[in-house]
Amino acid sequence: MANKKDTSQGPRVGVVLCGAGRFDGSEITEATLTLLHLDRAKALISCFAPDSPQWSVCEHFGGGGVPGEERNMLVESARIARGEIQSLKESDAGNLDALIIPGGSGVVRNLCNFAEKGAKGEVHVGLARLIRSMHAAHKPIGAICIAPAVLALALGAHKPRLTLGPSNEGPALDAAMAGAEMEACDVGDIIVDNRNNLISTPAYILGQGPAEVNRGIELLVKEVLKRIGC
């Protein structure tokens, strides 16, 4: 059921980032496509990122780590948001109608420690607070690529229906152990959890290029907005 909000000035949608780059932060294409479709819908976008160091720094030409280098998630995410971004601690579910989390390996290292601890992982305190507040208010949350793992950890007690692409491989099995009900999903489709008001899509877990992952991301954004009466 859609939450009927006053969206006369545009739906208020939060987007959580955690750096700039698929190896150590947010996946830039997924984040950009999310922002594109929200902007086309005249959404009032608020980007957030933790004001703290990334778990690690990777160079994206060869994919290796950069020993001794430190980068701040908020500062790096500002590259994607063109400087229009706030610290995650400033986020307030009361000021948002919906929330979307793009993917990228940084999501399971910076926003939680799912990459290291799987089902026993924990979510960044500020993000866990925001997710649980949005969920308690039955406001829609979209999760792209690996980001559904964050929802599995934060909302596992509520048995969320989610996808990480294949339902019988490593990350999906760990998410299931955290309490999620995992479903297989094609790159161009979405999984909708009506009970918990969650929407997820595999994106680059399965996709090979921007046009391919765009299909699922566009569907996800449209479904999120539909649920707030847009």
mmCIF file of C-alpha atoms in Angstrom:
data_model
loop_
_atom_site.group_PDB
_atom_site.id
_atom_site.type_symbol
_atom_site.label_atom_id
_atom_site.label_comp_id
_atom_site.label_asym_id
_atom_site.label_seq_id
_atom_site.Cartn_x
_atom_site.Cartn_y
_atom_site.Cartn_z
ATOM 1 C CA MET A 1 0.000 0.000 0.000
ATOM 2 C CA ALA A 2 1.384 3.412 -0.942
ATOM 3 C CA ASN A 3 2.044 5.966 1.777
ATOM 4 C CA LYS A 4 0.034 9.066 0.825
ATOM 5 C CA LYS A 5 2.296 12.027 1.425
ATOM 6 C CA ASP A 6 2.176 15.679 0.464
ATOM 7 C CA THR A 7 4.446 15.516 -2.567
ATOM 8 C CA SER A 8 3.320 18.831 -4.082
ATOM 9 C CA GLN A 9 6.930 20.000 -3.900
ATOM 10 C CA GLY A 10 8.233 16.642 -5.082
ATOM 11 C CA PRO A 11 8.784 13.359 -3.228
ATOM 12 C CA ARG A 12 11.618 13.513 -0.698
ATOM 13 C CA VAL A 13 14.006 10.642 -1.351
ATOM 14 C CA GLY A 14 17.221 9.905 0.506
ATOM 15 C CA VAL A 15 20.117 8.217 -1.312
ATOM 16 C CA VAL A 16 22.868 6.674 0.812
ATOM 17 C CA LEU A 17 26.392 6.593 -0.635
ATOM 18 C CA CYS A 18 29.703 5.383 0.801
ATOM 19 C CA GLY A 19 32.468 6.528 -1.554
ATOM 20 C CA ALA A 20 33.089 6.755 -5.294
ATOM 21 C CA GLY A 21 33.981 3.494 -7.009
ATOM 22 C CA ARG A 22 32.741 -0.071 -7.105
ATOM 23 C CA PHE A 23 35.708 -1.645 -5.325
ATOM 24 C CA ASP A 24 35.786 0.561 -2.227
ATOM 25 C CA GLY A 25 32.667 2.732 -2.291
ATOM 26 C CA SER A 26 29.358 3.137 -4.097
ATOM 27 C CA GLU A 27 29.060 1.810 -7.645
ATOM 28 C CA ILE A 28 29.087 5.022 -9.677
ATOM 29 C CA THR A 29 26.874 3.875 -12.549
ATOM 30 C CA GLU A 30 24.224 2.481 -10.205
ATOM 31 C CA ALA A 31 24.270 5.657 -8.122
ATOM 32 C CA THR A 32 24.111 7.899 -11.190
ATOM 33 C CA LEU A 33 21.223 5.975 -12.749
ATOM 34 C CA THR A 34 19.361 6.171 -9.443
ATOM 35 C CA LEU A 35 19.835 9.942 -9.319
ATOM 36 C CA LEU A 36 18.847 10.273 -12.985
ATOM 37 C CA HIS A 37 15.518 8.505 -12.582
ATOM 38 C CA LEU A 38 14.735 10.347 -9.349
ATOM 39 C CA ASP A 39 15.519 13.675 -10.999
ATOM 40 C CA ARG A 40 13.314 12.843 -13.993
ATOM 41 C CA ALA A 41 10.477 12.277 -11.528
ATOM 42 C CA LYS A 42 11.137 15.702 -9.954
ATOM 43 C CA ALA A 43 12.097 14.117 -6.643
ATOM 44 C CA LEU A 44 13.754 16.201 -3.955
ATOM 45 C CA ILE A 45 16.950 14.196 -3.537
ATOM 46 C CA SER A 46 18.982 14.198 -0.325
ATOM 47 C CA CYS A 47 22.287 12.339 -0.553
ATOM 48 C CA PHE A 48 23.947 11.079 2.618
ATOM 49 C CA ALA A 49 27.213 9.343 3.467
ATOM 50 C CA PRO A 50 29.045 8.558 6.700
ATOM 51 C CA ASP A 51 31.594 11.212 7.631
ATOM 52 C CA SER A 52 34.289 8.649 8.364
ATOM 53 C CA PRO A 53 37.115 6.785 6.600
ATOM 54 C CA GLN A 54 36.494 4.084 4.031
ATOM 55 C CA TRP A 55 37.316 0.542 5.085
ATOM 56 C CA SER A 56 40.066 0.536 2.445
ATOM 57 C CA VAL A 57 41.173 2.367 -0.695
ATOM 58 C CA CYS A 58 41.404 0.599 -4.062
ATOM 59 C CA GLU A 59 42.687 1.862 -7.375
ATOM 60 C CA HIS A 60 40.174 1.063 -10.079
ATOM 61 C CA PHE A 61 42.509 0.535 -13.030
ATOM 62 C CA GLY A 62 44.023 -2.707 -11.789
ATOM 63 C CA GLY A 63 41.782 -3.291 -8.799
ATOM 64 C CA GLY A 64 44.475 -3.562 -6.161
ATOM 65 C CA GLY A 65 44.523 -1.962 -2.751
ATOM 66 C CA VAL A 66 46.445 1.225 -1.998
ATOM 67 C CA PRO A 67 48.358 0.615 1.257
ATOM 68 C CA GLY A 68 48.593 3.534 3.644
ATOM 69 C CA GLU A 69 46.010 5.709 1.881
ATOM 70 C CA GLU A 70 42.851 6.885 3.627
ATOM 71 C CA ARG A 71 39.764 8.464 2.095
ATOM 72 C CA ASN A 72 36.643 9.859 3.711
ATOM 73 C CA MET A 73 33.298 8.428 2.584
ATOM 74 C CA LEU A 74 31.488 11.766 2.717
ATOM 75 C CA VAL A 75 34.210 13.581 0.779
ATOM 76 C CA GLU A 76 34.461 10.860 -1.875
ATOM 77 C CA SER A 77 30.678 10.524 -2.229
ATOM 78 C CA ALA A 78 30.477 14.253 -2.906
ATOM 79 C CA ARG A 79 32.069 13.486 -6.291
ATOM 80 C CA ILE A 80 28.908 11.598 -7.285
ATOM 81 C CA ALA A 81 26.494 14.043 -5.643
ATOM 82 C CA ARG A 82 28.262 17.099 -7.127
ATOM 83 C CA GLY A 83 28.853 18.398 -3.622
ATOM 84 C CA GLU A 84 25.179 18.251 -2.634
ATOM 85 C CA ILE A 85 25.503 15.795 0.230
ATOM 86 C CA GLN A 86 25.164 15.617 4.003
ATOM 87 C CA SER A 87 26.647 13.503 6.742
ATOM 88 C CA LEU A 88 24.589 10.391 7.439
ATOM 89 C CA LYS A 89 24.190 11.537 11.034
ATOM 90 C CA GLU A 90 22.071 14.435 9.723
ATOM 91 C CA SER A 91 19.542 12.064 8.144
ATOM 92 C CA ASP A 92 16.046 11.912 9.619
ATOM 93 C CA ALA A 93 13.358 9.488 8.501
ATOM 94 C CA GLY A 94 10.783 12.140 9.366
ATOM 95 C CA ASN A 95 12.146 14.327 6.578
ATOM 96 C CA LEU A 96 12.105 11.591 3.936
ATOM 97 C CA ASP A 97 9.363 9.792 2.045
ATOM 98 C CA ALA A 98 11.613 7.014 0.724
ATOM 99 C CA LEU A 99 15.184 5.739 0.817
ATOM 100 C CA ILE A 100 17.400 4.110 -1.821
ATOM 101 C CA ILE A 101 20.822 2.492 -1.362
ATOM 102 C CA PRO A 102 22.863 1.878 -4.544
ATOM 103 C CA GLY A 103 25.375 -0.960 -4.566
ATOM 104 C CA GLY A 104 29.136 -1.291 -4.777
ATOM 105 C CA SER A 105 31.573 -3.326 -2.709
ATOM 106 C CA GLY A 106 31.923 -0.435 -0.287
ATOM 107 C CA VAL A 107 28.354 -1.053 0.832
ATOM 108 C CA VAL A 108 29.282 -4.379 2.441
ATOM 109 C CA ARG A 109 32.529 -3.004 3.880
ATOM 110 C CA ASN A 110 31.771 0.622 4.743
ATOM 111 C CA LEU A 111 28.044 0.588 5.518
ATOM 112 C CA CYS A 112 28.210 -2.807 7.215
ATOM 113 C CA ASN A 113 30.715 -5.642 7.641
ATOM 114 C CA PHE A 114 28.753 -8.251 5.688
ATOM 115 C CA ALA A 115 31.775 -8.913 3.440
ATOM 116 C CA GLU A 116 33.781 -10.056 6.462
ATOM 117 C CA LYS A 117 31.183 -11.523 8.796
ATOM 118 C CA GLY A 118 28.252 -12.523 6.599
ATOM 119 C CA ALA A 119 25.087 -13.248 8.567
ATOM 120 C CA LYS A 120 26.805 -12.205 11.800
ATOM 121 C CA GLY A 121 27.627 -8.757 10.444
ATOM 122 C CA GLU A 122 26.463 -5.419 11.812
ATOM 123 C CA VAL A 123 25.217 -2.306 10.040
ATOM 124 C CA HIS A 124 26.746 1.156 10.492
ATOM 125 C CA VAL A 125 24.934 2.631 13.506
ATOM 126 C CA GLY A 126 23.640 5.707 11.682
ATOM 127 C CA LEU A 127 22.366 3.713 8.726
ATOM 128 C CA ALA A 128 20.747 1.062 10.926
ATOM 129 C CA ARG A 129 18.893 3.833 12.749
ATOM 130 C CA LEU A 130 17.681 5.357 9.475
ATOM 131 C CA ILE A 131 16.629 2.039 7.932
ATOM 132 C CA ARG A 132 14.733 0.922 11.031
ATOM 133 C CA SER A 133 13.019 4.294 11.384
ATOM 134 C CA MET A 134 11.937 4.223 7.734
ATOM 135 C CA HIS A 135 10.725 0.643 8.139
ATOM 136 C CA ALA A 136 8.792 1.450 11.315
ATOM 137 C CA ALA A 137 7.026 4.259 9.432
ATOM 138 C CA HIS A 138 6.335 1.846 6.532
ATOM 139 C CA LYS A 139 8.198 4.075 4.105
ATOM 140 C CA PRO A 140 9.645 2.348 1.019
ATOM 141 C CA ILE A 141 13.306 1.390 0.858
ATOM 142 C CA GLY A 142 15.037 0.413 -2.375
ATOM 143 C CA ALA A 143 18.271 -1.579 -2.411
ATOM 144 C CA ILE A 144 20.417 -2.143 -5.489
ATOM 145 C CA CYS A 145 23.046 -4.795 -6.284
ATOM 146 C CA ILE A 146 24.710 -5.927 -3.026
ATOM 147 C CA ALA A 147 22.836 -3.364 -0.882
ATOM 148 C CA PRO A 148 20.016 -5.804 -0.002
ATOM 149 C CA ALA A 149 22.596 -7.452 2.277
ATOM 150 C CA VAL A 150 22.402 -4.344 4.456
ATOM 151 C CA LEU A 151 18.630 -4.717 4.708
ATOM 152 C CA ALA A 152 19.017 -8.395 5.576
ATOM 153 C CA LEU A 153 21.225 -7.473 8.525
ATOM 154 C CA ALA A 154 19.182 -4.470 9.669
ATOM 155 C CA LEU A 155 15.738 -6.037 9.237
ATOM 156 C CA GLY A 156 16.407 -9.763 9.486
ATOM 157 C CA ALA A 157 13.919 -10.190 12.322
ATOM 158 C CA HIS A 158 11.165 -9.066 9.935
ATOM 159 C CA LYS A 159 12.033 -11.728 7.330
ATOM 160 C CA PRO A 160 12.466 -9.327 4.401
ATOM 161 C CA ARG A 161 12.008 -10.646 0.842
ATOM 162 C CA LEU A 162 15.081 -9.593 -1.124
ATOM 163 C CA THR A 163 17.263 -10.495 -4.069
ATOM 164 C CA LEU A 164 20.996 -10.688 -4.627
ATOM 165 C CA GLY A 165 20.528 -12.166 -8.098
ATOM 166 C CA PRO A 166 20.911 -15.951 -7.707
ATOM 167 C CA SER A 167 19.189 -17.242 -4.584
ATOM 168 C CA ASN A 168 21.511 -20.192 -3.955
ATOM 169 C CA GLU A 169 24.986 -18.629 -3.953
ATOM 170 C CA GLY A 170 27.268 -17.284 -1.216
ATOM 171 C CA PRO A 171 25.967 -13.768 -0.457
ATOM 172 C CA ALA A 172 22.326 -14.822 -0.776
ATOM 173 C CA LEU A 173 22.888 -17.767 1.553
ATOM 174 C CA ASP A 174 24.480 -15.483 4.143
ATOM 175 C CA ALA A 175 21.600 -13.013 3.819
ATOM 176 C CA ALA A 176 19.152 -15.878 4.319
ATOM 177 C CA MET A 177 20.998 -16.908 7.463
ATOM 178 C CA ALA A 178 20.512 -13.344 8.721
ATOM 179 C CA GLY A 179 16.751 -13.840 8.375
ATOM 180 C CA ALA A 180 15.967 -12.721 4.832
ATOM 181 C CA GLU A 181 13.843 -14.670 2.368
ATOM 182 C CA MET A 182 16.009 -14.596 -0.758
ATOM 183 C CA GLU A 183 14.593 -14.877 -4.263
ATOM 184 C CA ALA A 184 16.255 -15.207 -7.651
ATOM 185 C CA CYS A 185 15.776 -12.225 -9.938
ATOM 186 C CA ASP A 186 16.819 -11.213 -13.447
ATOM 187 C CA VAL A 187 18.944 -8.098 -13.944
ATOM 188 C CA GLY A 188 16.020 -6.294 -15.566
ATOM 189 C CA ASP A 189 13.500 -7.070 -12.851
ATOM 190 C CA ILE A 190 12.788 -6.288 -9.202
ATOM 191 C CA ILE A 191 11.667 -8.152 -6.099
ATOM 192 C CA VAL A 192 8.945 -6.391 -4.119
ATOM 193 C CA ASP A 193 8.301 -7.130 -0.451
ATOM 194 C CA ASN A 194 4.862 -5.670 0.172
ATOM 195 C CA ARG A 195 4.842 -6.549 3.855
ATOM 196 C CA ASN A 196 8.050 -4.655 4.621
ATOM 197 C CA ASN A 197 7.809 -2.107 1.778
ATOM 198 C CA LEU A 198 11.175 -3.106 0.300
ATOM 199 C CA ILE A 199 12.247 -3.199 -3.345
ATOM 200 C CA SER A 200 15.484 -4.744 -4.622
ATOM 201 C CA THR A 201 17.202 -5.446 -7.949
ATOM 202 C CA PRO A 202 20.476 -7.266 -8.820
ATOM 203 C CA ALA A 203 22.048 -4.621 -11.118
ATOM 204 C CA TYR A 204 25.783 -5.329 -11.530
ATOM 205 C CA ILE A 205 25.621 -8.601 -9.615
ATOM 206 C CA LEU A 206 24.292 -9.915 -12.942
ATOM 207 C CA GLY A 207 24.519 -7.048 -15.425
ATOM 208 C CA GLN A 208 27.323 -6.404 -17.881
ATOM 209 C CA GLY A 209 26.784 -2.754 -18.746
ATOM 210 C CA PRO A 210 24.863 0.465 -18.008
ATOM 211 C CA ALA A 211 21.982 -0.210 -20.405
ATOM 212 C CA GLU A 212 21.391 -3.633 -18.902
ATOM 213 C CA VAL A 213 21.475 -2.592 -15.246
ATOM 214 C CA ASN A 214 19.413 0.492 -16.035
ATOM 215 C CA ARG A 215 16.337 -1.641 -16.680
ATOM 216 C CA GLY A 216 16.106 -2.931 -13.125
ATOM 217 C CA ILE A 217 17.151 0.355 -11.526
ATOM 218 C CA GLU A 218 14.502 2.282 -13.456
ATOM 219 C CA LEU A 219 11.850 -0.233 -12.374
ATOM 220 C CA LEU A 220 13.024 0.023 -8.770
ATOM 221 C CA VAL A 221 12.866 3.819 -8.706
ATOM 222 C CA LYS A 222 9.408 3.800 -10.314
ATOM 223 C CA GLU A 223 8.140 1.273 -7.760
ATOM 224 C CA VAL A 224 9.578 3.243 -4.845
ATOM 225 C CA LEU A 225 7.921 6.434 -6.087
ATOM 226 C CA LYS A 226 4.611 4.671 -6.789
ATOM 227 C CA ARG A 227 4.512 3.639 -3.160
ATOM 228 C CA ILE A 228 4.561 7.251 -2.005
ATOM 229 C CA GLY A 229 1.796 8.245 -4.384
ATOM 230 C CA CYS A 230 3.920 9.508 -7.290
#
